[in-house]
Short mmCIF file of C-alpha atoms in Angstrom, two decimals:
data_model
loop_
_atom_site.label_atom_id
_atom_site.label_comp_id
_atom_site.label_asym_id
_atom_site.label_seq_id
_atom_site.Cartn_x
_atom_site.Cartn_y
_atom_site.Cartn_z
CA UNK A 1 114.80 92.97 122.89
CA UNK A 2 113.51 92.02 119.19
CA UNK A 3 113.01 95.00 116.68
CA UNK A 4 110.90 93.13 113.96
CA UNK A 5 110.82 96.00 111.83
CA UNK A 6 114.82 95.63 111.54
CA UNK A 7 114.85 92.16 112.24
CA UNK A 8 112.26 90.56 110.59
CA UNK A 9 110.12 93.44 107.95
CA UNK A 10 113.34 94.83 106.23
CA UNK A 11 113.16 93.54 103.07
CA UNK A 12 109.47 94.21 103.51
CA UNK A 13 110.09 97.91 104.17
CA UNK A 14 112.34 97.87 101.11
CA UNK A 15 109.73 96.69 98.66
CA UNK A 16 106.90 98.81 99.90
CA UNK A 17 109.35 102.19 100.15
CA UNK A 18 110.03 101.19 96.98
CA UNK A 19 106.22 101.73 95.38
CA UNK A 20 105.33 104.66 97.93
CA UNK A 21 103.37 102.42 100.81
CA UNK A 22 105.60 102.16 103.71
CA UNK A 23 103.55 103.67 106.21
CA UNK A 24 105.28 107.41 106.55
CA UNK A 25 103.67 110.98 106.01
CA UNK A 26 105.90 112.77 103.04
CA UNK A 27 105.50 114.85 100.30
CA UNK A 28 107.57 112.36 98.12
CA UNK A 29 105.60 109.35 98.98
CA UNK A 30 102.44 111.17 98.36
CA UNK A 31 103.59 111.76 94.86
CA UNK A 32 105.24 108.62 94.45
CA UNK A 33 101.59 107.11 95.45
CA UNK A 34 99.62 109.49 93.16
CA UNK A 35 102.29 108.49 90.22
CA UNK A 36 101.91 104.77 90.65
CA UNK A 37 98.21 104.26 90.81
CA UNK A 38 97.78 106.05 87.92
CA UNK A 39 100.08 103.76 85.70
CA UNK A 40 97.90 101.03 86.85
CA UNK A 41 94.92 102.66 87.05
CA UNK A 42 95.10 103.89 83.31
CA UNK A 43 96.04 101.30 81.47
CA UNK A 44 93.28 99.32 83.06
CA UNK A 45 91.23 102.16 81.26
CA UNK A 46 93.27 101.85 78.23
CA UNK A 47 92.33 98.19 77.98
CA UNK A 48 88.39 98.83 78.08
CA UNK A 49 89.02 101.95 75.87
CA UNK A 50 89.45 98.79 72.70
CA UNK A 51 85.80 97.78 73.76
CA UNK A 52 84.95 101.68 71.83
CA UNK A 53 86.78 101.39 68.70
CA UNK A 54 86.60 97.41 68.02
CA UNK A 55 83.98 94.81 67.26
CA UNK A 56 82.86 93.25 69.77
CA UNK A 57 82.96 89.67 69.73
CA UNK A 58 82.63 87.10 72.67
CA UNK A 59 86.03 86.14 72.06
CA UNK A 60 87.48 89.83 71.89
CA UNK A 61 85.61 90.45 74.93
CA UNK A 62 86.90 87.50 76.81
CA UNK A 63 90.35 88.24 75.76
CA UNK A 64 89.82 92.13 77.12
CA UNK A 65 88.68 91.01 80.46
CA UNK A 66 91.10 88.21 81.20
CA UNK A 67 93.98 90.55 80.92
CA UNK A 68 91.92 93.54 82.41
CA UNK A 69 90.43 91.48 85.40
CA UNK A 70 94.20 90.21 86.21
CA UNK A 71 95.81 94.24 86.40
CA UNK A 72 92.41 95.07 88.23
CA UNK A 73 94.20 92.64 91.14
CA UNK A 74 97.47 94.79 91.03
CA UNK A 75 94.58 97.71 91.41
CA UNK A 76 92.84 96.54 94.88
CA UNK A 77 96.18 95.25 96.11
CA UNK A 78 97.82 98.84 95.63
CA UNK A 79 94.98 100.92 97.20
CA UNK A 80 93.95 98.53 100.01
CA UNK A 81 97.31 99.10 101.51
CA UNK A 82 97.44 102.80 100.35
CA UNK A 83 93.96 103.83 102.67
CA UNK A 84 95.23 101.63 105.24
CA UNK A 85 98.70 102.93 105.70
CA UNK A 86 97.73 104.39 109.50
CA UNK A 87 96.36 100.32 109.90
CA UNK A 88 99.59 98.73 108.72
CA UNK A 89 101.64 101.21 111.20
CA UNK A 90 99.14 100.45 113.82
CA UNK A 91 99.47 96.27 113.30
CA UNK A 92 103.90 96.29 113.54
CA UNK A 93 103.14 98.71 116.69
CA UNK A 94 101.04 96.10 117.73
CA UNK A 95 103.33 93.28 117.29
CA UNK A 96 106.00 95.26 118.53
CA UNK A 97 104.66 95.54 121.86
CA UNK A 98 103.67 91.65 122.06
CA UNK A 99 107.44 90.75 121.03
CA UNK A 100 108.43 93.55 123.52
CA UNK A 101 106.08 91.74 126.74
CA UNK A 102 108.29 88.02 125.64
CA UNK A 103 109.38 86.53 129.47
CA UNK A 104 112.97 84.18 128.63
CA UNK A 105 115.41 83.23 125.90
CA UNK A 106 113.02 80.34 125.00
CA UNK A 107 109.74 82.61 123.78
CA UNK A 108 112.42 84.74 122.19
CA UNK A 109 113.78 82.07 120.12
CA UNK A 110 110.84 81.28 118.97
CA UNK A 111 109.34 84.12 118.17
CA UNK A 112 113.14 84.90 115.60
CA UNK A 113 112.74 80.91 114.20
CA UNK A 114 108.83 82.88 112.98
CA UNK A 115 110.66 86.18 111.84
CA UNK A 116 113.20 83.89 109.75
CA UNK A 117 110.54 82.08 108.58
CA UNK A 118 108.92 84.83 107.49
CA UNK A 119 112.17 86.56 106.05
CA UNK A 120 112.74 83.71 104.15
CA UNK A 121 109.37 83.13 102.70
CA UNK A 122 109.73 86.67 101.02
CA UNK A 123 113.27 86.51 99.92
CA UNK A 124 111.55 83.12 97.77
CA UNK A 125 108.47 84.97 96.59
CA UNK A 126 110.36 88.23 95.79
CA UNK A 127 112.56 86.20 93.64
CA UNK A 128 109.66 84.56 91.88
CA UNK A 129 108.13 87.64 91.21
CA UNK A 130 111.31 89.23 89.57
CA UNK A 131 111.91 86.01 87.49
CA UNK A 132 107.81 86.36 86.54
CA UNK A 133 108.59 90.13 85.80
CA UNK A 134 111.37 89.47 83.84
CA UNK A 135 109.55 87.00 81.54
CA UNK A 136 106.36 89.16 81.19
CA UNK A 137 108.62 92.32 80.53
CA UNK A 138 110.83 90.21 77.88
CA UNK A 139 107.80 88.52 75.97
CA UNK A 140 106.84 91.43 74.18
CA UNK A 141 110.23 92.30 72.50
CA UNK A 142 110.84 88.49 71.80
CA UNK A 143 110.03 88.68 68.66
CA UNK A 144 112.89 92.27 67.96
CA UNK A 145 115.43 89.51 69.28
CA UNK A 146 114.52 86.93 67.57
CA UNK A 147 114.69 89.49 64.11
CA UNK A 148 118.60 89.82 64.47
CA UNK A 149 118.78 86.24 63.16
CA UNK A 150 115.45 85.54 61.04
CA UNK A 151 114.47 88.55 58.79
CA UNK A 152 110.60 89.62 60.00
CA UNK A 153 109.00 92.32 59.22
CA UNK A 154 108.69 95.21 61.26
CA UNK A 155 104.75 95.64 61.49
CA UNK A 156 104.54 91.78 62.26
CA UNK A 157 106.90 92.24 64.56
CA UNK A 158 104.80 94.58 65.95
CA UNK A 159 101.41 92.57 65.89
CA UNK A 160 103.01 90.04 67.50
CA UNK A 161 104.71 91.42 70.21
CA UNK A 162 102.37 92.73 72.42
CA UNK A 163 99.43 90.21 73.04
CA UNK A 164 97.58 92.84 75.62
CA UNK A 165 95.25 94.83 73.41
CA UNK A 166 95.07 97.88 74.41
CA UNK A 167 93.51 101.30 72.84
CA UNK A 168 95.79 104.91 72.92
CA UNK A 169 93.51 106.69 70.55
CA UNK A 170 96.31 107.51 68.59
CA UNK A 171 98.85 105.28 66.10
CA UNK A 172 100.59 102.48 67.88
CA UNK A 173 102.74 101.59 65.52
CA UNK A 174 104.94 104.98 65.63
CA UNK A 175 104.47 104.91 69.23
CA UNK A 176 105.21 101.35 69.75
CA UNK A 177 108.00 101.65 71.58
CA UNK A 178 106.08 104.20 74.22
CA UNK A 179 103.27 101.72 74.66
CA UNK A 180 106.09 99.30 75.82
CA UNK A 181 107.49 101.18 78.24
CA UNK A 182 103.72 101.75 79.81
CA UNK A 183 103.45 97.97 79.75
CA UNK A 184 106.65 97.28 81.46
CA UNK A 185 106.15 100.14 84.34
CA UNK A 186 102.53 98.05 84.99
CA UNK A 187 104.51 94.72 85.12
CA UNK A 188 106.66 95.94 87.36
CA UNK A 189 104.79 98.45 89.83
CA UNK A 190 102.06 95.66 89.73
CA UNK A 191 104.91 92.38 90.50
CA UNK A 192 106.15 94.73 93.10
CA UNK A 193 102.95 95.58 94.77
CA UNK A 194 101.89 91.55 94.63
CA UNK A 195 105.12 90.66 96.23
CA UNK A 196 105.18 93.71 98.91
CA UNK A 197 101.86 93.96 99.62
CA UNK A 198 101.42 89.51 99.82
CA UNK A 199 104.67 89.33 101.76
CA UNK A 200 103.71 92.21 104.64
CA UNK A 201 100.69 90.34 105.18
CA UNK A 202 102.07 86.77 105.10
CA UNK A 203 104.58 87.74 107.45
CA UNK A 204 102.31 88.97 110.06
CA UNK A 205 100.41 85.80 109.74
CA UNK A 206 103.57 83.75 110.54
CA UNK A 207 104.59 86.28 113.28
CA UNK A 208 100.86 85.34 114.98
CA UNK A 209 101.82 81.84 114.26
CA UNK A 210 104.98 82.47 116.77
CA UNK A 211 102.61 84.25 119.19
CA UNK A 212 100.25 81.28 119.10
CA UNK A 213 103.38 78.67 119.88
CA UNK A 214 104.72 80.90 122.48
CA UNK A 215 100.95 80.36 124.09
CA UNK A 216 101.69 77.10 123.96
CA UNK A 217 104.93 77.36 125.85
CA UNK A 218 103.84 79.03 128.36
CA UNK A 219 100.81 76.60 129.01
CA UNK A 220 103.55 73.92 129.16
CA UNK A 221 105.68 75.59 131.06
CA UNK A 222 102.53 75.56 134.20
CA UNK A 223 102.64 72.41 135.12
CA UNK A 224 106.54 70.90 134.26
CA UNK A 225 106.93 73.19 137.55
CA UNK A 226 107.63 71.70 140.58
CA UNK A 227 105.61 73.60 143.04
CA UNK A 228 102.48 70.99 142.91
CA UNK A 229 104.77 69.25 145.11
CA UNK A 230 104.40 71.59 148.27
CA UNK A 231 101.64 73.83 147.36
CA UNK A 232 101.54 77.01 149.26
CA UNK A 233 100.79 80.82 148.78
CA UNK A 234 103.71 81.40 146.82
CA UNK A 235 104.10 78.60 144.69
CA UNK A 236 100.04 79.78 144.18
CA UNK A 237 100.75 82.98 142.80
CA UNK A 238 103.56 82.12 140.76
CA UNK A 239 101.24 79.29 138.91
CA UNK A 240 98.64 81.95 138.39
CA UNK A 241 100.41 84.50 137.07
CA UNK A 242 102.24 81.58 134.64
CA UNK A 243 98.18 80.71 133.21
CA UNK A 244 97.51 84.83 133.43
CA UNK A 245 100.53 85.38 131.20
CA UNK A 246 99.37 82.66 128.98
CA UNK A 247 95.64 83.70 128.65
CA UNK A 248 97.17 87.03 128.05
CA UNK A 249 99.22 86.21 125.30
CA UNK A 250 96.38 84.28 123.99
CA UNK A 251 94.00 87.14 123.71
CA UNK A 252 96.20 89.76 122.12
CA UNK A 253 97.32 87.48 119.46
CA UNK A 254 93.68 86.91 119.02
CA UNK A 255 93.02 90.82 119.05
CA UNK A 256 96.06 91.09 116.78
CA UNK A 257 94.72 88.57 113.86
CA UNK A 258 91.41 89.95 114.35
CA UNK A 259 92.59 93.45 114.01
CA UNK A 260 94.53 92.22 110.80
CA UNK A 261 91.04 90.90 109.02
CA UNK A 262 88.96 93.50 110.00
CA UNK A 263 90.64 96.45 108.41
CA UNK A 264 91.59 94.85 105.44
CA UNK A 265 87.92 92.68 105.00
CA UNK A 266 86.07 94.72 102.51
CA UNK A 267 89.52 94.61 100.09
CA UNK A 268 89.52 90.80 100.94
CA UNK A 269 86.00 90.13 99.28
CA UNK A 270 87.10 92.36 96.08
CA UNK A 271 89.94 90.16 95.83
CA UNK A 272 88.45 86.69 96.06
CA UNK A 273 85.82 87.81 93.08
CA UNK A 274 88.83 89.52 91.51
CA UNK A 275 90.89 86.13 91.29
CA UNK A 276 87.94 83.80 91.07
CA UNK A 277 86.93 85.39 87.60
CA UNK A 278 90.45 86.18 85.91
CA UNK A 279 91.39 82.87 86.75
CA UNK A 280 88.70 81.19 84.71
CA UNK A 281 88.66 83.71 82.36
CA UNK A 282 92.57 83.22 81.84
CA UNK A 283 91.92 79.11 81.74
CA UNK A 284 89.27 80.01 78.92
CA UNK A 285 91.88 82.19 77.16
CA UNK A 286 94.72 79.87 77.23
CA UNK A 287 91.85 76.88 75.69
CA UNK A 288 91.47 79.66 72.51
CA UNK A 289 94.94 80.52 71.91
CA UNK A 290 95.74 77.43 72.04
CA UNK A 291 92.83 76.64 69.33
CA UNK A 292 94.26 79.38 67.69
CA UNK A 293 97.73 78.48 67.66
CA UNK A 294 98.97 81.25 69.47
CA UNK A 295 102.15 80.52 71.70
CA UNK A 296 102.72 84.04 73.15
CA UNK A 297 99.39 84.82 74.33
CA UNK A 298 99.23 80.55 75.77
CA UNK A 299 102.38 81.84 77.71
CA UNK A 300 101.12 85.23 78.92
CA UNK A 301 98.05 83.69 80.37
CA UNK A 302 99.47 80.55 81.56
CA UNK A 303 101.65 82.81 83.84
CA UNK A 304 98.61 84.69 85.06
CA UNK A 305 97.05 81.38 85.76
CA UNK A 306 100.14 80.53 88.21
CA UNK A 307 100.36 83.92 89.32
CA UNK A 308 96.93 83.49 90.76
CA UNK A 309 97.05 80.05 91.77
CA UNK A 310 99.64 80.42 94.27
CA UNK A 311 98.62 83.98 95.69
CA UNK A 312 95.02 81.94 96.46
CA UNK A 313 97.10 78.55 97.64
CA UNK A 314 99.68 80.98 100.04
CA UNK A 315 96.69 83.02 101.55
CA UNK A 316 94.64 80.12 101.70
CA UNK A 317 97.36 77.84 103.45
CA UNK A 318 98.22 80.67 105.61
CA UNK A 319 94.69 81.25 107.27
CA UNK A 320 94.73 76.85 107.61
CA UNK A 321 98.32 77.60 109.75
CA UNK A 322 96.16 79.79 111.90
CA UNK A 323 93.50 77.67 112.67
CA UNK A 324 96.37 74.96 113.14
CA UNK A 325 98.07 76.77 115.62
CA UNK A 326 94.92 78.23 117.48
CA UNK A 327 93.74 74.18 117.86
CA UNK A 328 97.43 73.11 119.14
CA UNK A 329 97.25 76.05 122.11
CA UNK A 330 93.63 73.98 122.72
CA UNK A 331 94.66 70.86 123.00
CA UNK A 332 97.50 72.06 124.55
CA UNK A 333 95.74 73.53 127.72
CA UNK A 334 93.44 70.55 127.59
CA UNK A 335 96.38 67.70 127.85
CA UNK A 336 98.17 69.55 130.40
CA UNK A 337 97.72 68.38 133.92
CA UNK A 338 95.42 71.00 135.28
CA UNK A 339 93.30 68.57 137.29
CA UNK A 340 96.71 68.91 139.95
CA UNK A 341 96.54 72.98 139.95
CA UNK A 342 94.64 74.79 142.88
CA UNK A 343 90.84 74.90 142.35
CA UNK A 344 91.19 79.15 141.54
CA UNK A 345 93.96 78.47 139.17
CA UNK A 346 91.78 75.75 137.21
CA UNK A 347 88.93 78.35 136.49
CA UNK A 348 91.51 80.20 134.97
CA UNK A 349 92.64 78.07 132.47
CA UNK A 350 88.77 77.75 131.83
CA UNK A 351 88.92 80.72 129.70
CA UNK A 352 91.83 79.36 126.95
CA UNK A 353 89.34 75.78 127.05
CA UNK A 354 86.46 77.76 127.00
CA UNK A 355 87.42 80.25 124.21
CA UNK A 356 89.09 77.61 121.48
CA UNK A 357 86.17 75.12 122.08
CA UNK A 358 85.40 77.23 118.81
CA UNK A 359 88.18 76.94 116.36
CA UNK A 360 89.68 80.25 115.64
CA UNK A 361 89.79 81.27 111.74
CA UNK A 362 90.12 83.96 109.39
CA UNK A 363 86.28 84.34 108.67
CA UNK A 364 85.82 86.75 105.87
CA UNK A 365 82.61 88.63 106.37
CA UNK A 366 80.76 85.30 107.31
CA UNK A 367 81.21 84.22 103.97
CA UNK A 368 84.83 82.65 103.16
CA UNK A 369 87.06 80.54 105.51
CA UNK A 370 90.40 80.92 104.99
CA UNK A 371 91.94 77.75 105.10
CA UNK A 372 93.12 74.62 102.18
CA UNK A 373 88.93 74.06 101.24
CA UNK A 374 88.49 77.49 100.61
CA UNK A 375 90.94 77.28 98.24
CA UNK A 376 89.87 74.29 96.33
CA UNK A 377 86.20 75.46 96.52
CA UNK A 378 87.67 78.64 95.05
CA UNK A 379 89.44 76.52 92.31
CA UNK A 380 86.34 74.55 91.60
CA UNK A 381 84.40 77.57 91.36
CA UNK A 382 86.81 78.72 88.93
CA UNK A 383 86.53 76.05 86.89
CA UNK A 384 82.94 75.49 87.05
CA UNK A 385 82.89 79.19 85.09
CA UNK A 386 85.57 78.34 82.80
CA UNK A 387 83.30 75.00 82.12
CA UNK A 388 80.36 77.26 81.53
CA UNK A 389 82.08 79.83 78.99
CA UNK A 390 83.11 76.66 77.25
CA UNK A 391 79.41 75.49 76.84
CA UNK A 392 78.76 78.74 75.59
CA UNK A 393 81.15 79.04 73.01
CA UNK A 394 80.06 75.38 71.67
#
């Protein structure tokens, strides 16, 4: 018996307790919830707020956006899992039970080499995003470490230091230090929400992976028996409830990745437009700080830039293992010598040829295919608008 959410989701459970989303009814985690979006949510708000009291110039506005566009990601990420809490209890439910309906020590080691996979893809990104954190919380107070040894004044200290504009309505200077702290509670409720939020769903991606190689298994385990060498009513029903097993497996996986794009769709589409226009945005605001000789604000957005290039690559590759996987339990069935089953028992592996003669995706809403050309169509789009704000600005 496999308990994924030991096994497998710990570190998972860890992050998202940690930001109020684990999936449990409380009074602390409702406050802890409440407290958290509104950090985000306000200094989103707080960024737009400089739109009121400064002139607005195409390269003021660009510089707003690219930062507010980029914390607008931490924003979908943190409520599409908060009004889908019942969903994400409802999907390791579901993938409990498939784990829990496993037949021998084979489907069960392969479903752990998935859950190790998965464990170890987010011990890798959580580390990246605490190294990432750790950068974007130290690059504003560079400059106050750098003063101990070269004498700088304190208001150009100040100027320099944080290269998100923001507007408090009241003066920044005194309060410098409390505008800091708000900056570094975004960076890292935000980080953590990316990382929790990315990893959860990554990791039931790999996990449906598993399911789709166990389908496999079990198509290949039909016909290495021996009983096509004295077929009788036995050996009959034990080959057809092998391929009913099999086709079994097959749909429930298929119900379970379904299940996991459905409820989460509508957030999906926010976040492709989300990343789509911060990234070029960001490409367009590294081009005029570096034009500018700025090196702190080339930094800050050159991490965003990564930041979004691998969330899009990871998602991206993910939905192309899918579709991978899917095709292999195809080609599978169709390589396997079913020609030498009974005529009843052929019909029934009918319905794994007859269901993956259309390759199995993650379709979002008709419109984007998850797989490695979305994400270079996604990369070239980005470009394509970085390339037109360039025009412009000529």
């Amino acid at each position: 018996m496999i308990c994924i959410l030991t096994q497998h989701f710990n570190l998972n459970r860890i992050l998202l307790l940690s930001i109020g989303l684990w999936p449990e009814n409380s009074k602390f985690r409702r406050v802890q919830t409440t407290l958290c979006f509104s950090i985000l949510t306000s200094f989103v708000i707080f960024q737009f707020t400089a739109l009121i009291t400064t002139k607005c110039t195409a390269d003021f506005i660009i510089k707003i956006f690219s930062s507010a566009t980029f914390f607008s990601f931490y924003i979908i990420k943190y409520n599409m899992f908060w009004i889908n809490t019942h969903h994400i209890r409802n999907l390791l439910e579901q993938l409990q039970y498939l784990c829990n309906e496993l037949k021998d020590e084979n489907e069960f080691a392969i479903i752990k080499k998935y859950g190790n996979n998965s464990k170890h893809c987010t011990v890798v990104l959580t580390l990246f995003t605490i190294c990432c954190t750790f950068f974007l919380i130290l690059l504003p107070i560079w400059p106050q470490i750098l003063s101990t040894v070269v004498h700088i004044n304190e208001s150009r200290i100040q100027r320099q230091a944080i290269q998100i504009t923001t507007e408090y309505f009241f003066d920044q200077e005194k309060y410098f230090y409390l505008i800091l702290l708000h900056t570094s509670a975004v960076i890292c409720i935000g980080a953590t929400t990316l990382a929790a939020t990315g990893t959860m769903l990554l990791g039931c991606i790999i996990h449906a992976c598993g399911l789709f190689r166990i389908t496999s298994y079990r198509m290949e385990q039909i016909m290495t028996t021996k009983v096509f060498q004295n077929i009788n009513l036995k050996n009959r029903t034990t080959i057809c409830n092998k391929i009913f097993y099999a086709v079994e497996i097959h749909r429930k996986t298929m119900k379970f990745t379904n299940f996991l794009l459905t409820n989460f769709q509508g957030s999906f589409l926010f976040i492709i437009a989300i990343t789509v226009t911060s990234l070029s945005l960001n490409i367009f605001a590294v081009y005029r700080s570096a034009s500018l000789g700025n090196n702190e604000a080339i930094l800050l957005h050159l991490i965003i830039i990564i930041i979004i290039l691998l969330y899009m690559f990871i998602a991206n590759y993910a939905g192309q293992e899918i579709t991978n996987y899917s095709n292999h339990v195809y080609f599978t069935a169709y390589n396997i010598q079913w020609y030498m089953a009974p005529l009843h028992a052929q019909k029934m592996i009918l319905f794994i040829l007859q269901r993956n003669s259309q390759v199995f995706n993650l379709n979002v809403a008709g419109l984007f295919v998850s797989s490695l050309e979305c994400f270079a169509m996604l990369t070239k789009a980005s470009m394509s608008y970085f390339t037109v704000l360039y025009s412009m600005q000529q």
